[in-house]
Each structure stands twice: as C-alpha cells, then as structure tokens.
PDB file of C-alpha atoms and ligand atoms in Angstrom:
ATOM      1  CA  UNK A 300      94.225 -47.476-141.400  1.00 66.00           C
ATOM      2  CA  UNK A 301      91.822 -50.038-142.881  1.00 89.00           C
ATOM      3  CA  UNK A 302      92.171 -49.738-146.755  1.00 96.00           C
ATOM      4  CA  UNK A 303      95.229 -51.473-148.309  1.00 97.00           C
ATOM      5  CA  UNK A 304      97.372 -49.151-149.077  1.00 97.00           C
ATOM      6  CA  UNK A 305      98.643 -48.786-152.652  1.00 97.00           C
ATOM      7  CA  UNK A 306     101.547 -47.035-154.774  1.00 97.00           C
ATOM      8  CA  UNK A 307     100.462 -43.624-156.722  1.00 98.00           C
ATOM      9  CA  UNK A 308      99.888 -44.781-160.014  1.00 97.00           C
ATOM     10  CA  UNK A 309      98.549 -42.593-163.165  1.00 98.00           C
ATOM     11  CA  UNK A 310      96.443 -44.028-166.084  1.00 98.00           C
ATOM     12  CA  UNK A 311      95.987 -42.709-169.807  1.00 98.00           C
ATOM     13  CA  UNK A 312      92.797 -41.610-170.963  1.00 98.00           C
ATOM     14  CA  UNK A 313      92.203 -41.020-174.736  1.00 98.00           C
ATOM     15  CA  UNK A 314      89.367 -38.711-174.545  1.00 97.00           C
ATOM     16  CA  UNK A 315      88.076 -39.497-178.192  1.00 96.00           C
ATOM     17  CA  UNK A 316      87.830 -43.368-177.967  1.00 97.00           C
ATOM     18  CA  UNK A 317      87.866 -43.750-174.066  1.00 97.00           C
ATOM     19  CA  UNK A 318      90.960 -46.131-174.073  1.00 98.00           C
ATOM     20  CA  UNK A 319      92.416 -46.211-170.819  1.00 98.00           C
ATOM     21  CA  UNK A 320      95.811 -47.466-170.228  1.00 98.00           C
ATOM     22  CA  UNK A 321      96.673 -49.886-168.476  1.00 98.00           C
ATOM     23  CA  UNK A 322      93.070 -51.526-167.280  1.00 98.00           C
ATOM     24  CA  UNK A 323      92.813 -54.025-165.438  1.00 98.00           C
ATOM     25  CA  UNK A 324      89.529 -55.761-166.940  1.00 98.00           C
ATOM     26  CA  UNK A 325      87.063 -54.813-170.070  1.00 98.00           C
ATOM     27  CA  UNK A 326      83.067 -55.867-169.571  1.00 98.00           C
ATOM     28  CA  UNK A 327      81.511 -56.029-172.998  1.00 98.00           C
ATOM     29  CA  UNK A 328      77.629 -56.450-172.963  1.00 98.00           C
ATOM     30  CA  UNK A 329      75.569 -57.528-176.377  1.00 98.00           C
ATOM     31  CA  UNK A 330      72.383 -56.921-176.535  1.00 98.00           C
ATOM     32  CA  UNK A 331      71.711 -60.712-176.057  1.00 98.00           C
ATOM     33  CA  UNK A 332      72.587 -59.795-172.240  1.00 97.00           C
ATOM     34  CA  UNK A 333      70.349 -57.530-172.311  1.00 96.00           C
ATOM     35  CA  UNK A 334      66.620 -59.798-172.224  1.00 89.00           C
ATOM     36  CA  UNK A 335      63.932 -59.076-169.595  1.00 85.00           C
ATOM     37  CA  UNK A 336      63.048 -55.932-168.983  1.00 87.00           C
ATOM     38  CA  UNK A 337      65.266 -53.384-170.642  1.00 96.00           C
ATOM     39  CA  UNK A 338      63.891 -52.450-174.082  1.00 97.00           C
ATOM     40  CA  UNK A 339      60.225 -52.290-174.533  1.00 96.00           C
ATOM     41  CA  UNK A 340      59.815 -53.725-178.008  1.00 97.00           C
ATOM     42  CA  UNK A 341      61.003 -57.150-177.762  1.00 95.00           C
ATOM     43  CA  UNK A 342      60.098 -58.357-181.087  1.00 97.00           C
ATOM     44  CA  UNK A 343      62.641 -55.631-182.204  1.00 97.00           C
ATOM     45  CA  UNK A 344      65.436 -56.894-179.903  1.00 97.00           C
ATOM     46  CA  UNK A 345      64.842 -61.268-180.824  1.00 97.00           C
ATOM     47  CA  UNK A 346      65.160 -59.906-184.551  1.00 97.00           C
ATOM     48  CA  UNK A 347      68.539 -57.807-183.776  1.00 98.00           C
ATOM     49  CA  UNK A 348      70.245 -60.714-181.663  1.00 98.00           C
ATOM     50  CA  UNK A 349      69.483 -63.397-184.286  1.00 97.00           C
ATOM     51  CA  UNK A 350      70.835 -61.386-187.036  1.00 97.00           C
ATOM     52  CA  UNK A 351      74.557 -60.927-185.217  1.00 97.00           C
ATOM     53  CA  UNK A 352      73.569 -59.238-181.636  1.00 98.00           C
ATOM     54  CA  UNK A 353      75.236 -56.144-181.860  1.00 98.00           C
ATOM     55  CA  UNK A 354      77.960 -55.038-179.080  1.00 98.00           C
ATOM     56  CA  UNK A 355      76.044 -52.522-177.342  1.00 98.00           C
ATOM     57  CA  UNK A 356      78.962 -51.162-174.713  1.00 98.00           C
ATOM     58  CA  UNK A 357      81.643 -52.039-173.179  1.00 98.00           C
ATOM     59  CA  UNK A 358      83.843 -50.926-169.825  1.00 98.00           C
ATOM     60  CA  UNK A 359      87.339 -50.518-169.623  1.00 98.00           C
ATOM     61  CA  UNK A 360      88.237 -50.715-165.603  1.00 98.00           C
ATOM     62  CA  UNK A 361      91.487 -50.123-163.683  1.00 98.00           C
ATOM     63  CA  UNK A 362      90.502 -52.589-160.537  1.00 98.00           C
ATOM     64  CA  UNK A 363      91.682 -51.958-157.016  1.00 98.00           C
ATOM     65  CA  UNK A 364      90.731 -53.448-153.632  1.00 98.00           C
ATOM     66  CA  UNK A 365      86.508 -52.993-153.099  1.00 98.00           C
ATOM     67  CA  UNK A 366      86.970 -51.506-149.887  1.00 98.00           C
ATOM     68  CA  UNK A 367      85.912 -48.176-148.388  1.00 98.00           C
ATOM     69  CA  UNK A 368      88.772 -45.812-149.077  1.00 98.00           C
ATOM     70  CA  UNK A 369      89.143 -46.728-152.332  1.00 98.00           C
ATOM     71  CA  UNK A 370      88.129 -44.956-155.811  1.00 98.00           C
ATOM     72  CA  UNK A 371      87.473 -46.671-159.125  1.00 98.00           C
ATOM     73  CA  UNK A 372      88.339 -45.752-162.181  1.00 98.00           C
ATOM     74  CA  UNK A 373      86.346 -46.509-165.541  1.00 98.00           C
ATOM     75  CA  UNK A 374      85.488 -46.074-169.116  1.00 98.00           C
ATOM     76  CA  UNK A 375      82.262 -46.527-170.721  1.00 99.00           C
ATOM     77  CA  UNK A 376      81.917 -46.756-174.417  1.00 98.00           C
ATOM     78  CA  UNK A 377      78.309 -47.167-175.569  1.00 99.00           C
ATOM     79  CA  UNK A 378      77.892 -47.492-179.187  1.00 98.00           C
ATOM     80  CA  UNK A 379      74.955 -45.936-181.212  1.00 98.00           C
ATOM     81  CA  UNK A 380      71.799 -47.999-182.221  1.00 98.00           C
ATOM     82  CA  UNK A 381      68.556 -48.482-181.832  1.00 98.00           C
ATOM     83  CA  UNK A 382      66.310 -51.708-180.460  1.00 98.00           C
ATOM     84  CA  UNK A 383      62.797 -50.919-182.293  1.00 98.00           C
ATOM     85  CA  UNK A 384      62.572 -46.761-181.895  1.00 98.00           C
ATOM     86  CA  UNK A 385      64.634 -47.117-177.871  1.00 98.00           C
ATOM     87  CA  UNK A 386      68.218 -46.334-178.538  1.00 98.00           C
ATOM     88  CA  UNK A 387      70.887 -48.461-177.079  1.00 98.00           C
ATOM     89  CA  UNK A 388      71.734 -48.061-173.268  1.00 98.00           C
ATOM     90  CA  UNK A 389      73.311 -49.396-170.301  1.00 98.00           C
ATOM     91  CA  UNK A 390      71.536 -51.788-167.924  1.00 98.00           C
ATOM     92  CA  UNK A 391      71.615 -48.975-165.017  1.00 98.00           C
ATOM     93  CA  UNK A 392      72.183 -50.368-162.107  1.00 98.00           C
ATOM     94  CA  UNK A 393      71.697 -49.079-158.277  1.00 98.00           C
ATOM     95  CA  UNK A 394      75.224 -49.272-156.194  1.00 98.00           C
ATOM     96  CA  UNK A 395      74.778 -52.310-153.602  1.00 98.00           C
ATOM     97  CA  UNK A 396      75.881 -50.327-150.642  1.00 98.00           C
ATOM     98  CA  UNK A 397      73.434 -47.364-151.500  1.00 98.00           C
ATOM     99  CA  UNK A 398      74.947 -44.427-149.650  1.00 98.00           C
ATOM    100  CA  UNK A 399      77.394 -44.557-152.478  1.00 98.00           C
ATOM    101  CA  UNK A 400      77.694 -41.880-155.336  1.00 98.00           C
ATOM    102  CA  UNK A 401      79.588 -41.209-158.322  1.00 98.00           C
ATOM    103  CA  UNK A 402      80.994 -38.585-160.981  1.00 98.00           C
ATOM    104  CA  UNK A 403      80.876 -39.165-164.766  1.00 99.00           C
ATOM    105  CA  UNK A 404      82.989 -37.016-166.748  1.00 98.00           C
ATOM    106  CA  UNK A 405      81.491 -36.699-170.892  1.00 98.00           C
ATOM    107  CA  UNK A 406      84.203 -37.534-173.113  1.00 98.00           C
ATOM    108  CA  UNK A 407      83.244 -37.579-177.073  1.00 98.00           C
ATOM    109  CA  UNK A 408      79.584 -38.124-178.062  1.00 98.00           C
ATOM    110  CA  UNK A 409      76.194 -37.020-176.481  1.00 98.00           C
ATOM    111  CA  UNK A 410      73.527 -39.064-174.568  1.00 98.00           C
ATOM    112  CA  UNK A 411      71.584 -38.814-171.248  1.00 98.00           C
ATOM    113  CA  UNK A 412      72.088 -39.724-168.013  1.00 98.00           C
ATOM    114  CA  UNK A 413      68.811 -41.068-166.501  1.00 98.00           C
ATOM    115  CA  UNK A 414      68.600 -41.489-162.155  1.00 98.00           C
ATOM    116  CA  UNK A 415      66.498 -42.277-160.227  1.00 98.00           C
ATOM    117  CA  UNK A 416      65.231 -42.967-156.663  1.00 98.00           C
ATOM    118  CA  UNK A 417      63.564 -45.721-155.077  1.00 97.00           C
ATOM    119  CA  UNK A 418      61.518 -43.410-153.235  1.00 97.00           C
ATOM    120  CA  UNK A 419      59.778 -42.193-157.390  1.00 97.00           C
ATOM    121  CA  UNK A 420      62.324 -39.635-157.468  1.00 98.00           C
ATOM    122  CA  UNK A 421      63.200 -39.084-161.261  1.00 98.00           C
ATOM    123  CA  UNK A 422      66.060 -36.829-163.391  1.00 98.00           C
ATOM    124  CA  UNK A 423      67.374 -37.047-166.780  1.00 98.00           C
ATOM    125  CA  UNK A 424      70.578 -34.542-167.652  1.00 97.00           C
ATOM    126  CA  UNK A 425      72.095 -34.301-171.268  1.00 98.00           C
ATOM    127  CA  UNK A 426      75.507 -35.201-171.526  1.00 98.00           C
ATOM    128  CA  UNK A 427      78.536 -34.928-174.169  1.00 98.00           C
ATOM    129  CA  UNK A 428      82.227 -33.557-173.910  1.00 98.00           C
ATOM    130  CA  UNK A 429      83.238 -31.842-170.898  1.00 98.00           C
ATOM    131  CA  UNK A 430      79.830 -32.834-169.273  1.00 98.00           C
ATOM    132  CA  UNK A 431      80.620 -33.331-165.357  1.00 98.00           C
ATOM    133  CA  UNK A 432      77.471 -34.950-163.655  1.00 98.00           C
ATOM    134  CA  UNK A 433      76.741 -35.883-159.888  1.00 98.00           C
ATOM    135  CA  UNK A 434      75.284 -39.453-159.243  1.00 98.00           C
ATOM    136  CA  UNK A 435      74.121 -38.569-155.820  1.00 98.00           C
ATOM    137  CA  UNK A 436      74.224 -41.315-153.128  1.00 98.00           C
ATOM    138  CA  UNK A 437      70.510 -43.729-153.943  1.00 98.00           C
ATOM    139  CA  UNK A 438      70.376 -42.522-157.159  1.00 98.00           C
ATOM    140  CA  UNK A 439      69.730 -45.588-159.334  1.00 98.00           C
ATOM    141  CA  UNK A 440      71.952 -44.563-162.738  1.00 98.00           C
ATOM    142  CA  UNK A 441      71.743 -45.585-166.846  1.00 98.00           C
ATOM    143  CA  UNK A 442      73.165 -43.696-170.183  1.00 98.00           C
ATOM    144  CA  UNK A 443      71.249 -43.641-173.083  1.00 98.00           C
ATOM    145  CA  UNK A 444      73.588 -42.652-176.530  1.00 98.00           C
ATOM    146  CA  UNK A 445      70.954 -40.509-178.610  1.00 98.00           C
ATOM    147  CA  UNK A 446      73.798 -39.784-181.208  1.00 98.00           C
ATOM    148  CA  UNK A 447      75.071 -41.241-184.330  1.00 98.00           C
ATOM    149  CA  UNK A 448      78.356 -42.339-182.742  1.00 98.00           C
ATOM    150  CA  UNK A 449      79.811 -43.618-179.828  1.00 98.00           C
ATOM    151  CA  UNK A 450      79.383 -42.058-176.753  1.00 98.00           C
ATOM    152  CA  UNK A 451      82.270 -41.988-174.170  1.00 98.00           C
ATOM    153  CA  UNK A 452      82.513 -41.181-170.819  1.00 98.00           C
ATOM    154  CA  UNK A 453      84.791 -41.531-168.022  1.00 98.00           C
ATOM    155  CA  UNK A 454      83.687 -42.329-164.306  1.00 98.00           C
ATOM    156  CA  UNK A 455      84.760 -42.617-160.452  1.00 98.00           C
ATOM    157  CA  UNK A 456      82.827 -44.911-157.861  1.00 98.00           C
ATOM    158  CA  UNK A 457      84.171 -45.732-154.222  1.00 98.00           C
ATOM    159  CA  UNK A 458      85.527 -48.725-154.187  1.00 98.00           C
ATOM    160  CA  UNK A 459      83.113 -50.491-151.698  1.00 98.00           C
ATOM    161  CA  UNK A 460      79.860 -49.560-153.951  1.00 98.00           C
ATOM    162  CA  UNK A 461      79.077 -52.749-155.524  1.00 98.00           C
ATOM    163  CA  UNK A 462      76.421 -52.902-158.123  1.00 98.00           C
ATOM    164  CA  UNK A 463      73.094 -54.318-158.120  1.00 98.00           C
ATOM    165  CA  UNK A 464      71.275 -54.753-161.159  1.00 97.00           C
ATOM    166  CA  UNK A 465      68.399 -56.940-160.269  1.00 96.00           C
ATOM    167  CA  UNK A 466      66.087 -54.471-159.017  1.00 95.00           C
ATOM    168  CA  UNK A 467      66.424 -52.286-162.394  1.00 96.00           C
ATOM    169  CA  UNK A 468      65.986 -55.953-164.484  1.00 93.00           C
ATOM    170  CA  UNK A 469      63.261 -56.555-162.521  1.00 91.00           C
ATOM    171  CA  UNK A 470      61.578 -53.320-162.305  1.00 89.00           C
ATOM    172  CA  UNK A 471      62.524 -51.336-165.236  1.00 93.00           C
ATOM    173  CA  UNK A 472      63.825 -47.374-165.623  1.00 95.00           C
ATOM    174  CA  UNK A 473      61.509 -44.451-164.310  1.00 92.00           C
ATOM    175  CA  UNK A 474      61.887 -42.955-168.165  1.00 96.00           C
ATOM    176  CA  UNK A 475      62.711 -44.118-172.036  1.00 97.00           C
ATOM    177  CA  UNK A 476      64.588 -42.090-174.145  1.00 98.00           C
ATOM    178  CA  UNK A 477      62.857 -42.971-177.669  1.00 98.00           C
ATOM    179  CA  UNK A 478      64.355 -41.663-181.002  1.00 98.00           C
ATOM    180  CA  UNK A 479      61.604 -39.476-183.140  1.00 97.00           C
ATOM    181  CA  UNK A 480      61.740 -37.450-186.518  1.00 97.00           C
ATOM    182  CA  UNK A 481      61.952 -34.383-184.111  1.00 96.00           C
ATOM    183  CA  UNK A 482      64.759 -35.837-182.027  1.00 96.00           C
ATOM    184  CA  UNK A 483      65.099 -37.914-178.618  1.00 97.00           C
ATOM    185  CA  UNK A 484      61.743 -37.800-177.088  1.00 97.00           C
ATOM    186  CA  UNK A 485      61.764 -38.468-172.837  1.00 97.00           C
ATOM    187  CA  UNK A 486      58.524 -40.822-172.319  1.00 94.00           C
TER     188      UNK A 486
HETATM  189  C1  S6P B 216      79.916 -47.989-162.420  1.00 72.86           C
HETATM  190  C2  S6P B 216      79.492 -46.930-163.384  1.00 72.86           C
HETATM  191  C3  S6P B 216      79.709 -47.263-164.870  1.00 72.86           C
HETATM  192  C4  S6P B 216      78.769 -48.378-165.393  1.00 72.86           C
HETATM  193  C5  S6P B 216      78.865 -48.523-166.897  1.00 72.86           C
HETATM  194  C6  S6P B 216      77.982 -49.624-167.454  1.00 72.86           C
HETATM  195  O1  S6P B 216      79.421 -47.766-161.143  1.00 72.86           O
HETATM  196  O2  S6P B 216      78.214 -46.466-163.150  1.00 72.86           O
HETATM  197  O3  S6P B 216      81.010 -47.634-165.086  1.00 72.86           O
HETATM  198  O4  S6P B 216      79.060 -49.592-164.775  1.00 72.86           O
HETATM  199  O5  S6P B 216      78.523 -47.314-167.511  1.00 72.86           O
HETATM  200  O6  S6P B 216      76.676 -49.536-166.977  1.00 72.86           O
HETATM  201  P1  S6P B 216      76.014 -50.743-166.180  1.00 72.86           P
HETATM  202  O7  S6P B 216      74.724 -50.205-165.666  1.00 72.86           O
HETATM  203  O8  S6P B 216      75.868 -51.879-167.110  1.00 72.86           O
HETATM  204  O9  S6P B 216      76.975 -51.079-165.052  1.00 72.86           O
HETATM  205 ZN1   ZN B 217      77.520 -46.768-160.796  1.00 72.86          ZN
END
C-alpha cells in the first residue's frame, strides 16, 4: 500500500452555485492574474483591471494527499464577461505528470471545454448541465463561459497530476472562443 490511507468521507455539492461543503481551500483568479498571453486584446484587458479587475473564477477544492491513488475533488465557478470581444476563461493548464486525465461534470451554465495536444492535436466540446466530458491523459484543458451567467462545473483529477501552466502562458491556446452578433464564434 503506498497512498495514505484515509476515512470515507462525503462532500455537498449545490449544483446551481457549485458550493461544495466542506473544502478545504478556494483559488480565486482576477483578471489582473491573468497578463501575458491569455486574451488577445490587451488594451481591452489594462482598461478592465484599472477600472476594478473583475473576479473572473474561482475553485472550491476538497485537498487530500498528491499522491498516486488519490482523487481530487473540485468546483469551478467561472463568471460571465468579456475582455475586448474574448469571453472570460480559465488559464488552462496541462497536468505536470502528463499521463494524467480528468472528468468534468456541467453543473448550471454553458461554455466550452477547449484541449489540446502538444503534438497540434485540437478539440473543443460544448458544455452545460449534465455535460460529462473526458480530459484524456496529454490533453492540455481550459473553459470558456459563452453565457450570460455563471458557469459551474464540478471535476475529478488523480491526486498526483500537478498542474503546469507555464507552457499554456507561454504559448497560448490552439483556439479562441470570441463572442459575435451570431453567437460564440471558434477562431
Ligand atoms: C484541475 C481542473 C480544474 C481547474 C479549474 C481552473 O485539474 O482542471 O479544477 O483547475 O477549472 O482552471 P485553471 O486552468 O486555472 O487551473
Ligand atoms: Zn486539470
């Protein structure tokens, strides 16, 4: 036996807000920590953290050892906006150890989930309530809320995964989800 083992424990989950209770830590990220290379119009993003830098998302975590064996259990809550015509999104991130995947599980509100591969490999699946998507091992992840109102959704990761987000700050997303008269446009 290698992972520590742990007492059965049970969380709540309210499937409208994405509160889940008891967690263990909560991750908010403004859009001031989100400079570099995230949203393409940057004189649209200086203008929207000088005038009160919106909350973008936030995470709401239950946190147990990061060991192999292990699941984690999380919230996301990514509010709706826009920086310039981009709407508001997560940094995306690839897990550290990359033989890792993950399942999100749509809980109120509708987005996308972009992936992608370091090998050019590109995907981009809808998602709202009762949405159950497959983050395949090497699948570099980011949601995108394209509605007028928070989107929530719940996830599992292994516990060992990590998360590295310098190679997506660095490099940027595969695809853009842009908002357009006719609706979100993939670019
Ligand atoms: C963790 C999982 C999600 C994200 C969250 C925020 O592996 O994929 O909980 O952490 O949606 O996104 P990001 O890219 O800022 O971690
Ligand atoms: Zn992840």
């Amino acid at each position: 036996m290698t992972a520590t083992a742990l007492d059965p424990f049970s969380l709540m989950l309210d499937f409208r807000s994405g509160a889940l209770s008891p967690h263990t830590s909560r991750t908010e990220r403004h859009l001031s920590d989100m400079k570099g290379s995230y949203y393409a119009d940057e004189a649209a993003l200086g203008q929207l953290v000088q005038s009160g830098d919106p909350l973008v998302y936030e995470v709401l975590q239950y946190d147990v050892p990061e060991e192999v064996g292990q699941l984690i259990c999380c919230t996301t809550v990514l509010h709706p906006g826009t920086v310039g015509d981009e709407y508001f999104m997560t940094k995306g991130h690839f897990h550290s150890v990359r033989d890792t995947g993950e399942v999100y599980l749509g809980l109120s509100g509708h987005g996308y989930l972009l992936l992608m591969t370091e090998e050019g490999g590109r995907s981009a699946s809808p998602m709202g309530p009762g949405t159950v998507a497959y983050v395949p091992p090497y699948w570099a992840h980011r949601t995108v809320n394209t509605g007028d109102e928070p989107f929530v959704f719940f996830a599992v990761y292994p516990g060992q995964a990590g998360h590295d987000y310098g190679t997506i700050e660095e490099s940027g997303f595969a695809q853009r989800v842009l908002r357009t008269p006719e609706g979100p446009v993939l670019r």
